[in-house]
Short mmCIF file of C-alpha atoms in Angstrom, two decimals:
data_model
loop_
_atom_site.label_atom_id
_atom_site.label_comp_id
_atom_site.label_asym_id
_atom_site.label_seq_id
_atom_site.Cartn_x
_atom_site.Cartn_y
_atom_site.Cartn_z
CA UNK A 1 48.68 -36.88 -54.09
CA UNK A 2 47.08 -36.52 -57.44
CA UNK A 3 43.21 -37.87 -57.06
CA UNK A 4 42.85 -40.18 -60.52
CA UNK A 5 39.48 -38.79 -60.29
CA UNK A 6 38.04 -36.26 -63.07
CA UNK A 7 37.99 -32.26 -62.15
CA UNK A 8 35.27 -30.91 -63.89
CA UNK A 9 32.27 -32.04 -61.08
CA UNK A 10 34.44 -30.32 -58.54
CA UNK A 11 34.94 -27.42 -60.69
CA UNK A 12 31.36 -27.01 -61.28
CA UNK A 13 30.51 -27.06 -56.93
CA UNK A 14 33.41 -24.42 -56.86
CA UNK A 15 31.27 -21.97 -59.41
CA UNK A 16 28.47 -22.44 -57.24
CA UNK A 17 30.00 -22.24 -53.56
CA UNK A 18 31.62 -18.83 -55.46
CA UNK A 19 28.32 -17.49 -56.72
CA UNK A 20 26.61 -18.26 -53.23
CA UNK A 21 29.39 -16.59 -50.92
CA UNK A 22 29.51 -13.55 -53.25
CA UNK A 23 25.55 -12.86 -52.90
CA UNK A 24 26.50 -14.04 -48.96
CA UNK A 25 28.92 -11.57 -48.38
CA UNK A 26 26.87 -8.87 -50.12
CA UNK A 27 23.41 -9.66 -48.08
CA UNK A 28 25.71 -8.91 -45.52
CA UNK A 29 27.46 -5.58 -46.25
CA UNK A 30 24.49 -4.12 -48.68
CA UNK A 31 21.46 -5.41 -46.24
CA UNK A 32 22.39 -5.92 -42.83
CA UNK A 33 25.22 -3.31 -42.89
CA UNK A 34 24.32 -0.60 -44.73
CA UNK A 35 25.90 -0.63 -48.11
CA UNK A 36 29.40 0.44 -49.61
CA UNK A 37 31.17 4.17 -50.10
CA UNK A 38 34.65 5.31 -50.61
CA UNK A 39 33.62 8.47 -48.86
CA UNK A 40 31.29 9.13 -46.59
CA UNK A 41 30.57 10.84 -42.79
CA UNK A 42 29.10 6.71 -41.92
CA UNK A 43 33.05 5.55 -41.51
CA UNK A 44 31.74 1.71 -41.27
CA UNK A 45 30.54 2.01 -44.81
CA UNK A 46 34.14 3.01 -46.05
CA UNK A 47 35.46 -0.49 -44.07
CA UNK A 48 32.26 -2.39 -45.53
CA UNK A 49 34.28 -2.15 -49.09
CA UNK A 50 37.10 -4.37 -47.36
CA UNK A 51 34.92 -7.95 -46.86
CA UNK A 52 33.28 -7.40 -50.50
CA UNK A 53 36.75 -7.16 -52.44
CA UNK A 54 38.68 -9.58 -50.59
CA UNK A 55 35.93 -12.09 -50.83
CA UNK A 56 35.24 -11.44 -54.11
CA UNK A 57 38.65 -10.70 -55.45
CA UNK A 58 41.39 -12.77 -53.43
CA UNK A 59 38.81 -15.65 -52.87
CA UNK A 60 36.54 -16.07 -55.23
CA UNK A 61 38.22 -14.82 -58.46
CA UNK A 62 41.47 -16.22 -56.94
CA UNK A 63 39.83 -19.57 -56.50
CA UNK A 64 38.54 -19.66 -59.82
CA UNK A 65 41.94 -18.61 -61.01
CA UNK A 66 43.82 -21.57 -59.74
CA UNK A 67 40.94 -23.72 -61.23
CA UNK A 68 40.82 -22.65 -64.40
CA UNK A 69 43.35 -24.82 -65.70
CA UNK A 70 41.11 -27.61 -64.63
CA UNK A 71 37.74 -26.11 -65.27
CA UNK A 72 37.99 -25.31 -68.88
CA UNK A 73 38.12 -27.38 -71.98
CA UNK A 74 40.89 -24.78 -74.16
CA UNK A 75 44.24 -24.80 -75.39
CA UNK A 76 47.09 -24.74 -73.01
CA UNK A 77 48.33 -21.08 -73.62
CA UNK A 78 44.57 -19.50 -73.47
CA UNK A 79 44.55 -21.37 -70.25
CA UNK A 80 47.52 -20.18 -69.46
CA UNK A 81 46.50 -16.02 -70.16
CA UNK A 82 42.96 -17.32 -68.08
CA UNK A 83 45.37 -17.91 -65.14
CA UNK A 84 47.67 -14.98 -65.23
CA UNK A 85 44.65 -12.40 -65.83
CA UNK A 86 41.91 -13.69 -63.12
CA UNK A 87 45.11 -13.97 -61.00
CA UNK A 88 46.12 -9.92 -62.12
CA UNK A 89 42.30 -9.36 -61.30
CA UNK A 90 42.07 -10.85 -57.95
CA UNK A 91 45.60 -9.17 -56.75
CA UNK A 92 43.86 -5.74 -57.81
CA UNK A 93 40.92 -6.09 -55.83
CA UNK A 94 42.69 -7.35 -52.70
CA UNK A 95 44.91 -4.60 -52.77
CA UNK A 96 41.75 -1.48 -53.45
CA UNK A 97 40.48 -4.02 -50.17
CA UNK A 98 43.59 -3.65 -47.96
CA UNK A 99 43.32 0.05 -48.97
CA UNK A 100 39.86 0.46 -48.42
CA UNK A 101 40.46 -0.73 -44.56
CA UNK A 102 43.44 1.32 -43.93
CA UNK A 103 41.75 4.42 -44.83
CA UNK A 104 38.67 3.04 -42.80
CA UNK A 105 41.26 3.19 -40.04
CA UNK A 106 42.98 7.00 -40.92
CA UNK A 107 39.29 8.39 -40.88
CA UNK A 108 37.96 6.61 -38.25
CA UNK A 109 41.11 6.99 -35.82
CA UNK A 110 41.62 3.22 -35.74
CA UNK A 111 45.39 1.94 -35.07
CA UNK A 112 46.64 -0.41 -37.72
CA UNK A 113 48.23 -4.08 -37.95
CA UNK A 114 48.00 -5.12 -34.80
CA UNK A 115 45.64 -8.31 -35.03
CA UNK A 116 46.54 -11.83 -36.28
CA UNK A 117 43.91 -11.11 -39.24
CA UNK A 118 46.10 -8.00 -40.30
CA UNK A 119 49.44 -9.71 -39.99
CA UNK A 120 48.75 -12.39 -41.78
CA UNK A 121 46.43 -10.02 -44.38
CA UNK A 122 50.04 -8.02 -45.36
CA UNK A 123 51.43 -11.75 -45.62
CA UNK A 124 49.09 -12.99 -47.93
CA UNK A 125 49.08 -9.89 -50.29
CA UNK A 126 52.54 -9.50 -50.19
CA UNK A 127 53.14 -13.46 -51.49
CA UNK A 128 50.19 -13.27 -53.58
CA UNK A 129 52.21 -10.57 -55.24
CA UNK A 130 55.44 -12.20 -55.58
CA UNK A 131 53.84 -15.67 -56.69
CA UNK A 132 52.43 -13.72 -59.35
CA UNK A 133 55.51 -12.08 -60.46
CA UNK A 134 58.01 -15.53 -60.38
CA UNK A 135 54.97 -17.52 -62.30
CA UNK A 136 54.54 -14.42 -65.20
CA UNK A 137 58.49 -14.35 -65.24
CA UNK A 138 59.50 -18.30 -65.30
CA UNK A 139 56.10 -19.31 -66.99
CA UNK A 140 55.34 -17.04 -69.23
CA UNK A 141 57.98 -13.98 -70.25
CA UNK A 142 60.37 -14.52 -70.82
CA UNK A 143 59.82 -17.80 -69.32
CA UNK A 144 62.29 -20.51 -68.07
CA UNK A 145 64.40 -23.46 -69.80
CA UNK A 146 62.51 -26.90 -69.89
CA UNK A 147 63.83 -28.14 -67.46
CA UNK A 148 63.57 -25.39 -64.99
CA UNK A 149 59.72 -24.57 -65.46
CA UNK A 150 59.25 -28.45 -64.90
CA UNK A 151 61.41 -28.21 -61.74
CA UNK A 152 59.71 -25.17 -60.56
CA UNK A 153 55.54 -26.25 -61.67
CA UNK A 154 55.34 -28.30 -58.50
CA UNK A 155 56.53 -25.78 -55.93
CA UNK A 156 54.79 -22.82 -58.13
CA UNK A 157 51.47 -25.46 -57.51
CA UNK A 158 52.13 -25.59 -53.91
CA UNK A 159 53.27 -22.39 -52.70
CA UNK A 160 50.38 -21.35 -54.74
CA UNK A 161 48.15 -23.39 -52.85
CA UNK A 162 49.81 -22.59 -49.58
CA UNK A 163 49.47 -18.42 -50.10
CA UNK A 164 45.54 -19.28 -50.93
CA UNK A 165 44.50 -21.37 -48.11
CA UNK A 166 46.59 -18.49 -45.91
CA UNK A 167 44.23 -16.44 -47.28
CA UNK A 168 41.32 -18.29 -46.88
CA UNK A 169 42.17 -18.54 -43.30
CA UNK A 170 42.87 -14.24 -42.92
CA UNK A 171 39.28 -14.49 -44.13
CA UNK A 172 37.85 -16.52 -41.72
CA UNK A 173 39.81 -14.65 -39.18
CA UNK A 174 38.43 -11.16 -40.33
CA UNK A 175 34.65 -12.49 -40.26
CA UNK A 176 35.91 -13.27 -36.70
CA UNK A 177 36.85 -10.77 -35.81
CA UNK A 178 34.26 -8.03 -37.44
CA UNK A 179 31.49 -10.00 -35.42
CA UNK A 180 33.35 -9.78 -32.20
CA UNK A 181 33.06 -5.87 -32.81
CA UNK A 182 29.46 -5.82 -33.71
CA UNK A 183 28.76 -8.35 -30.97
CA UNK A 184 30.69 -6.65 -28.42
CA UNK A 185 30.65 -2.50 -29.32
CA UNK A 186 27.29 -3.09 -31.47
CA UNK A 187 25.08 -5.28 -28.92
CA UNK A 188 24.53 -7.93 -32.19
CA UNK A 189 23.00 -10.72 -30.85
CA UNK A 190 25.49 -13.33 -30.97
CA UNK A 191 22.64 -16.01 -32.05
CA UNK A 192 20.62 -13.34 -34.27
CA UNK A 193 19.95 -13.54 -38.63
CA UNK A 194 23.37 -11.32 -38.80
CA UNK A 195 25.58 -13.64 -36.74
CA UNK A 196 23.87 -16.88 -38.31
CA UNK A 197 25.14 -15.44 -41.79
CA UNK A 198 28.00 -13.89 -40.79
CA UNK A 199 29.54 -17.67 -39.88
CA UNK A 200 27.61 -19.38 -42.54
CA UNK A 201 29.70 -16.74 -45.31
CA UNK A 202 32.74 -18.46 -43.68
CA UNK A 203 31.91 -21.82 -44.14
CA UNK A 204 30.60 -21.56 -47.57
CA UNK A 205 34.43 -19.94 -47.81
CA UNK A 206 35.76 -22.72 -46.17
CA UNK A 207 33.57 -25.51 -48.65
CA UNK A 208 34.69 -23.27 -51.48
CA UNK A 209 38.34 -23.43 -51.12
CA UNK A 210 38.63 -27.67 -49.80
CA UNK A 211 36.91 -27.97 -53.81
CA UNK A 212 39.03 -25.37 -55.16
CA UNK A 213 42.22 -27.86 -53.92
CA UNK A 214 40.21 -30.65 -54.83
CA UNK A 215 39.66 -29.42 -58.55
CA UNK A 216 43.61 -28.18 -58.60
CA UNK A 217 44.53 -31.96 -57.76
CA UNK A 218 42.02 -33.84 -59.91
CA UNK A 219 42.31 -34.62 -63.62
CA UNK A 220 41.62 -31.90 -66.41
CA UNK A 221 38.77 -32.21 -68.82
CA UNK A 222 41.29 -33.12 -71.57
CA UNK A 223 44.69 -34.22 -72.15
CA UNK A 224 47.42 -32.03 -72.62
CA UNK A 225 49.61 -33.68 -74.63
CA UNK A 226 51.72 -30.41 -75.79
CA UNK A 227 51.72 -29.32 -72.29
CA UNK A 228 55.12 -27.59 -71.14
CA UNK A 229 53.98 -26.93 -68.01
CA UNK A 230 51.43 -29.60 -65.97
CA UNK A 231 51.29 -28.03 -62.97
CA UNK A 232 49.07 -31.66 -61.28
CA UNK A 233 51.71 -34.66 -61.00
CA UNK B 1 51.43 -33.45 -56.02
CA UNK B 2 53.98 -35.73 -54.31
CA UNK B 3 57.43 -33.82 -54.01
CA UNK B 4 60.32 -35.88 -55.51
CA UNK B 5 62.43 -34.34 -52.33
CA UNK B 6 63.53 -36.20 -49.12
CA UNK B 7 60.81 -35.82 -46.17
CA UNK B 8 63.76 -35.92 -43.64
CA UNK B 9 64.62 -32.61 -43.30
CA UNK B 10 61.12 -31.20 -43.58
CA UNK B 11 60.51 -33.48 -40.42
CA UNK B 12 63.43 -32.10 -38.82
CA UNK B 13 61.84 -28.28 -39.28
CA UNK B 14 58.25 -29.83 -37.72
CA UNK B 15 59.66 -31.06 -34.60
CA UNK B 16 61.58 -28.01 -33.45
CA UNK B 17 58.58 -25.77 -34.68
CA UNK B 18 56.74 -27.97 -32.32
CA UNK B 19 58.66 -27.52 -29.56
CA UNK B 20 58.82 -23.41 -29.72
CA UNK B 21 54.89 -23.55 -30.47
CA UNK B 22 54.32 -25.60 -27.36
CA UNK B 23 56.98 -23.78 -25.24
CA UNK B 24 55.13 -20.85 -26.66
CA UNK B 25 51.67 -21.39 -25.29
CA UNK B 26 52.71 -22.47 -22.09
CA UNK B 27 54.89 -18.58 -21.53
CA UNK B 28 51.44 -17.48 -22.53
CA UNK B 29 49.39 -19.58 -20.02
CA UNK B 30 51.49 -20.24 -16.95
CA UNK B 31 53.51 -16.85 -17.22
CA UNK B 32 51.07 -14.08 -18.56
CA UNK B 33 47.68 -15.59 -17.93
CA UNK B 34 48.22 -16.65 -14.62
CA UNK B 35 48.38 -20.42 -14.65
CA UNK B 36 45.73 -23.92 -15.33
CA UNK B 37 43.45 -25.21 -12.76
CA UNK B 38 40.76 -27.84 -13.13
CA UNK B 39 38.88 -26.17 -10.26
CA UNK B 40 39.47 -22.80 -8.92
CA UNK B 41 37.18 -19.48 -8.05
CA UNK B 42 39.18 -17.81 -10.72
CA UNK B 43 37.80 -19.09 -14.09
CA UNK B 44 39.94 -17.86 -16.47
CA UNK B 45 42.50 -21.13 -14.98
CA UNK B 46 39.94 -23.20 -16.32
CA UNK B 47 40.08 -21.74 -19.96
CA UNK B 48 43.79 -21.48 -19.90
CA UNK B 49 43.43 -25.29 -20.28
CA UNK B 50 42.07 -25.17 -23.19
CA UNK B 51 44.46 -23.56 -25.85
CA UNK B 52 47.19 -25.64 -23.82
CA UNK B 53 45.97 -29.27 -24.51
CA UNK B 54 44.36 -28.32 -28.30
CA UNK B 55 47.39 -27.14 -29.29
CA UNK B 56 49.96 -29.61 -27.43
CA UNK B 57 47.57 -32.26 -28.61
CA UNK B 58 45.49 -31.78 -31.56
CA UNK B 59 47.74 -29.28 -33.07
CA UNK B 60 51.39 -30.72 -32.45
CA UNK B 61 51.17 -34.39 -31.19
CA UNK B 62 48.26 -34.64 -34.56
CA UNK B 63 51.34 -33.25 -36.86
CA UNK B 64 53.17 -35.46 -35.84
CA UNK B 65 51.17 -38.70 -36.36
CA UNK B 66 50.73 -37.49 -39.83
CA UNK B 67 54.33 -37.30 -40.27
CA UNK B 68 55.46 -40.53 -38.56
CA UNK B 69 55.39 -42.49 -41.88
CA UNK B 70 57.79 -39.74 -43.23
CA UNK B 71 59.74 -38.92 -40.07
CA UNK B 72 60.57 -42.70 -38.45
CA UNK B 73 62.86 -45.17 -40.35
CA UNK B 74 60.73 -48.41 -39.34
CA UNK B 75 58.74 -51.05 -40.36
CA UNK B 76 55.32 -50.15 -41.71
CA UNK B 77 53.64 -51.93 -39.08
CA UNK B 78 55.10 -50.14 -36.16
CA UNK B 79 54.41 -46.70 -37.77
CA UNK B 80 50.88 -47.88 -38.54
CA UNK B 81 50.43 -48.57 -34.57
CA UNK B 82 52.54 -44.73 -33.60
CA UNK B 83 50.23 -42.87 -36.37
CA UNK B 84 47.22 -44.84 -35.06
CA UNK B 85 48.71 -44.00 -31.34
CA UNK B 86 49.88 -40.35 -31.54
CA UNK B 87 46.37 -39.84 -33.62
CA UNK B 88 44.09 -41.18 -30.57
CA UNK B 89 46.37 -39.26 -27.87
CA UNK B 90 45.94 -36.02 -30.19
CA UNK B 91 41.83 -36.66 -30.08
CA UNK B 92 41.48 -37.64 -25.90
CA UNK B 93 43.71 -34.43 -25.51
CA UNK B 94 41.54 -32.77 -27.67
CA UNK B 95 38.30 -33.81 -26.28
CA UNK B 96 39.39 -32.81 -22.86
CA UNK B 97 40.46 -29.00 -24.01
CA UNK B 98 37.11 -28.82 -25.77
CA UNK B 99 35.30 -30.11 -22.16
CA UNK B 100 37.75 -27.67 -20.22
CA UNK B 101 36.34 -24.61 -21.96
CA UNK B 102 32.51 -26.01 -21.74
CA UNK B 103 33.42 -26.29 -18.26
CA UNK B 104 34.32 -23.00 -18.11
CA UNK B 105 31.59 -21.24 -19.97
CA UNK B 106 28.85 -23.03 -17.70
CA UNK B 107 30.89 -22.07 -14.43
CA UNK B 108 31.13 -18.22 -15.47
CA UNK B 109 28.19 -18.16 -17.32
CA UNK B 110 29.00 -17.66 -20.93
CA UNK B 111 27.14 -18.67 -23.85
CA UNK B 112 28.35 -21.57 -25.47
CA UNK B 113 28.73 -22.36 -29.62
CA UNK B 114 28.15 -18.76 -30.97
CA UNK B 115 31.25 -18.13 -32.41
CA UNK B 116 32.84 -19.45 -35.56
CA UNK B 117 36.17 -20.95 -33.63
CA UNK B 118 33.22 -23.09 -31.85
CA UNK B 119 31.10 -24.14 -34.42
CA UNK B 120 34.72 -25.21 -36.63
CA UNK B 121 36.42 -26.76 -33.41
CA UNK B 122 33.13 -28.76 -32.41
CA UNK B 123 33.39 -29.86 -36.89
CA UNK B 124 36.87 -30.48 -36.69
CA UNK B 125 36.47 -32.90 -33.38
CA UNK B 126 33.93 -34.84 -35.12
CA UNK B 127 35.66 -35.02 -38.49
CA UNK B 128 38.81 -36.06 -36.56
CA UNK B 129 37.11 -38.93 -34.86
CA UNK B 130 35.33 -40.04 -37.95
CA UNK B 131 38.56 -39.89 -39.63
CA UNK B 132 39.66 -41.75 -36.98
CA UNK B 133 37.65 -44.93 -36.55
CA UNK B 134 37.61 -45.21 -40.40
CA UNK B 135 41.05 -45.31 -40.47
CA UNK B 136 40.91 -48.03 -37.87
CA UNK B 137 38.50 -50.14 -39.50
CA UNK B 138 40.27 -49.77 -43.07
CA UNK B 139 44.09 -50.30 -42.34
CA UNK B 140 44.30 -51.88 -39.06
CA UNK B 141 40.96 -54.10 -37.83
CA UNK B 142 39.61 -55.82 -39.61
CA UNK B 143 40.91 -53.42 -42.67
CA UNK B 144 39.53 -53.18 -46.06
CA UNK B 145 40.47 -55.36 -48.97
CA UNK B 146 43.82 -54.12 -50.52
CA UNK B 147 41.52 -53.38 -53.74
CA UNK B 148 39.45 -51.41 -51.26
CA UNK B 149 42.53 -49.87 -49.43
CA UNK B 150 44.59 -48.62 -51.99
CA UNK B 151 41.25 -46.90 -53.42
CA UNK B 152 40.54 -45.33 -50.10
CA UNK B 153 44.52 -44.69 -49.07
CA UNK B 154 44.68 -41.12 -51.00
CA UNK B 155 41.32 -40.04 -50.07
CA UNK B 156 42.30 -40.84 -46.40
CA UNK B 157 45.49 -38.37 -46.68
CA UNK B 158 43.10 -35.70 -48.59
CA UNK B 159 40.29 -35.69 -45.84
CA UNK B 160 43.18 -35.67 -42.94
CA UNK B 161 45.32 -33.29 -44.63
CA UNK B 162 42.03 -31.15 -44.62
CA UNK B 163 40.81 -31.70 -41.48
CA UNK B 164 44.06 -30.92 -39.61
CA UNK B 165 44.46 -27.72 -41.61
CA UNK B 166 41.05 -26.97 -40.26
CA UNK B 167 42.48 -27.66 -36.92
CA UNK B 168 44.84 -25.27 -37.25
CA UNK B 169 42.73 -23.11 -39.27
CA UNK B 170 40.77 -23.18 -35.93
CA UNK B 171 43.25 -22.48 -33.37
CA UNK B 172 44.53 -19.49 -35.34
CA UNK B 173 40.75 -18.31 -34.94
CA UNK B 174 40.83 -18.97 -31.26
CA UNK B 175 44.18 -17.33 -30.77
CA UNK B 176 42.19 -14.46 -32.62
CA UNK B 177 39.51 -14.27 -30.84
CA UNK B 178 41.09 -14.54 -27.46
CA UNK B 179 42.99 -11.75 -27.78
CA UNK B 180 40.41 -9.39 -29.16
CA UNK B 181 38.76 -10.53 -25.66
CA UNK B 182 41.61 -9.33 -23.64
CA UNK B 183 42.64 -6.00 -25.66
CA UNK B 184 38.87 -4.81 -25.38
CA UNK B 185 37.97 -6.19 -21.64
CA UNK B 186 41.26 -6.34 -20.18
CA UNK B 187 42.66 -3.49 -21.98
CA UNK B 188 45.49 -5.45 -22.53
CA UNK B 189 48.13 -3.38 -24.74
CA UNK B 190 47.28 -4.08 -28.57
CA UNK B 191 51.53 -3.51 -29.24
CA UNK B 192 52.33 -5.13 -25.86
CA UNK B 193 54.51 -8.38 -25.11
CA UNK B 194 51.50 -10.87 -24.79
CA UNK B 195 49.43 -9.63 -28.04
CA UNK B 196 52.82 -9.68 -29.78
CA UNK B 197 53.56 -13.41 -27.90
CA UNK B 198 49.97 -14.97 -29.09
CA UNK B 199 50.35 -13.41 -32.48
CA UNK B 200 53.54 -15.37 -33.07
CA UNK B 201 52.32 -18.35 -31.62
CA UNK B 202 49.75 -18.22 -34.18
CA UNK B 203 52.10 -17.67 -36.70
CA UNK B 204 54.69 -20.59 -35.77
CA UNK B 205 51.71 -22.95 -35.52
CA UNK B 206 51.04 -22.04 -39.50
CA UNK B 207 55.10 -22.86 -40.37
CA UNK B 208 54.48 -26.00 -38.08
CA UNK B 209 51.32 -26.82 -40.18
CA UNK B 210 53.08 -25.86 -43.64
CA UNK B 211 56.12 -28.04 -43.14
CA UNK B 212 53.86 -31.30 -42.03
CA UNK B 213 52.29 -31.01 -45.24
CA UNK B 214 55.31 -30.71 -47.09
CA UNK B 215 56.18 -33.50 -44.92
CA UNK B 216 53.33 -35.66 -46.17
CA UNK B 217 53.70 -35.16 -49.47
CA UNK B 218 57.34 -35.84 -49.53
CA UNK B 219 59.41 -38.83 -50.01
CA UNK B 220 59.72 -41.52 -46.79
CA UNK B 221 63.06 -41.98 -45.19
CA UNK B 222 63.42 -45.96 -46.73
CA UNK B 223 61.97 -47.87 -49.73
CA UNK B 224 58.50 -49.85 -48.27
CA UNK B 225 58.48 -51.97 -50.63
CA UNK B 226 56.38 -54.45 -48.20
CA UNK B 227 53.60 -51.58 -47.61
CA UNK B 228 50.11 -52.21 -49.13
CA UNK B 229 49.20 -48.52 -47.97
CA UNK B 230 51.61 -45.81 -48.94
CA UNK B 231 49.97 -42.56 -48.08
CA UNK B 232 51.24 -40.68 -50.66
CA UNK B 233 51.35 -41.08 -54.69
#
């Protein structure tokens, strides 16, 4: 399903969907909600760390992760170290996120894990983890044979793919859900400035991730002739 | 990103996924939530409606017109007509879940397209009739030149694949969002049978999802050497 189509355009609407949920999601946390603190008596601004990090880390740095090999004009093995770090990065943040909200929920005597959005939150950071560890191990160090790395580069693509659009999806679910609350236990207007961006964050997600795959499966700025490991075929 | 791997067996995994989903919405419905009406004085029968036909039809019968060109060992032209079939039974089904919860808002006065689930599901209906009718007009009547087809053919399994994941994407929301309606005005048990039941409905209708991709993007049961549109390269 490789689009015979060049990547860099796509790449380009993926920096700018990024950039434009990023100041999106902060509007929303820093403006309408009140701003960020790891401690504080204001419990909701100890949560309010969980939407910034995941967005920013997971999805945005994620998404610019899997693109990179598509988005940049470099050798194979500084694309290669571009991957594995942004990927490191992202993994970071989501987990400082998933902290963030569990100690939102200690302090503010909140039960944990049992919503969809937390279920499949554990899911996503737990095979964001372990895609990260098989890809450093068979891709980089030690690294596998030939022929298993160009056995593996299609499923690493996919299940890639697969554990990012999963979290894409926790993401919308978690915008979801955070407005119920607000709309519900809050009195938010449901068609208010708040609401309006709240759902507009999500679909800029949404946008953001349909060009991230679209960059992933389109052609990269310049052959690869010494590649090892083309993870588009 | 085709998969040099057999579809066979991945369509084996979608159709029993399938079945437990739908068997799994209707315990939900008829056994916890009290049954489907088209008319009755209690409104919530009206609703139940809803998550039963988008997921029996957009949801299940729609994976499965995706996969009948991987799943069915037939001649192109009949699996043309059962996509083109299952894919218009999938939309009326769709269209009439989408009307049942309208219907159901106006009778117990709720405000209508607020929430993110609505503003995606009333997207993803359009999108899937767009999709629709183009596919129509491009492979089956009058259809596009075959210069004109094979240009369009991977573009058409890109913007399916996409809006069907935002299908599911969707229902996952709803599931979501339906819940978080009963826990906090039904104070129904956040640990208890039905919040665990709709969780894992959720989460077999994302392994039904995953494996008609994989489906889609792996090899057909037979050589079609006769087919002027194969789906996937």
């Amino acid at each position: 399903m490789a689009l015979e189509v060049a990547a860099i355009p796509f790449t380009f609407v993926v920096h700018i969907l990024g950039l434009v949920s990023i100041v999106l999601v902060l509007v929303w946390n820093l403006y309408f909600r009140g701003g960020l603190a790891w401690t504080s008596s204001n419990k909701s601004l100890i949560f309010n760390i969980h939407p910034v990090l995941m967005l920013i880390g997971l999805i945005v740095i994620g998404g610019e992760a899997i693109i990179s090999y598509k988005a940049l004009p470099l050798k194979k093995e500084i694309k290669k170290l571009i991957h594995l770090g942004l990927h490191a990065i992202a993994l970071i943040l989501g987990i400082i996120g998933i902290y963030a909200v569990f100690k939102f929920h200690n302090e503010a005597r909140i039960v944990d894990l049992y919503s969809l959005h937390s279920w499949l939150g554990i899911g996503v950071i737990v095979l964001y983890g372990i895609q990260w560890i098989v890809g450093f191990v068979m891709f980089f160090y030690p690294g596998g044979t030939t022929t298993l790395r160009s056995i593996s580069a299609p499923w690493h693509v996919l299940f890639g793919l697969f554990v990012y659009l999963l979290a894409v999806g926790t993401a919308c679910l978690g915008f979801l859900e955070k407005l119920t609350f607000l709309e519900i236990f809050s009195r938010l207007p449901k068609y208010g400035p708040e609401a309006l961006l709240v759902n507009f964050t999500a679909i800029v997600t949404i946008l953001f991730a349909a060009f991230v795959v679209l960059s992933a499966i389109s052609q990269p700025p310049q052959p690869q002739a010494d590649d090892d490991y083309a993870p588009i075929d």
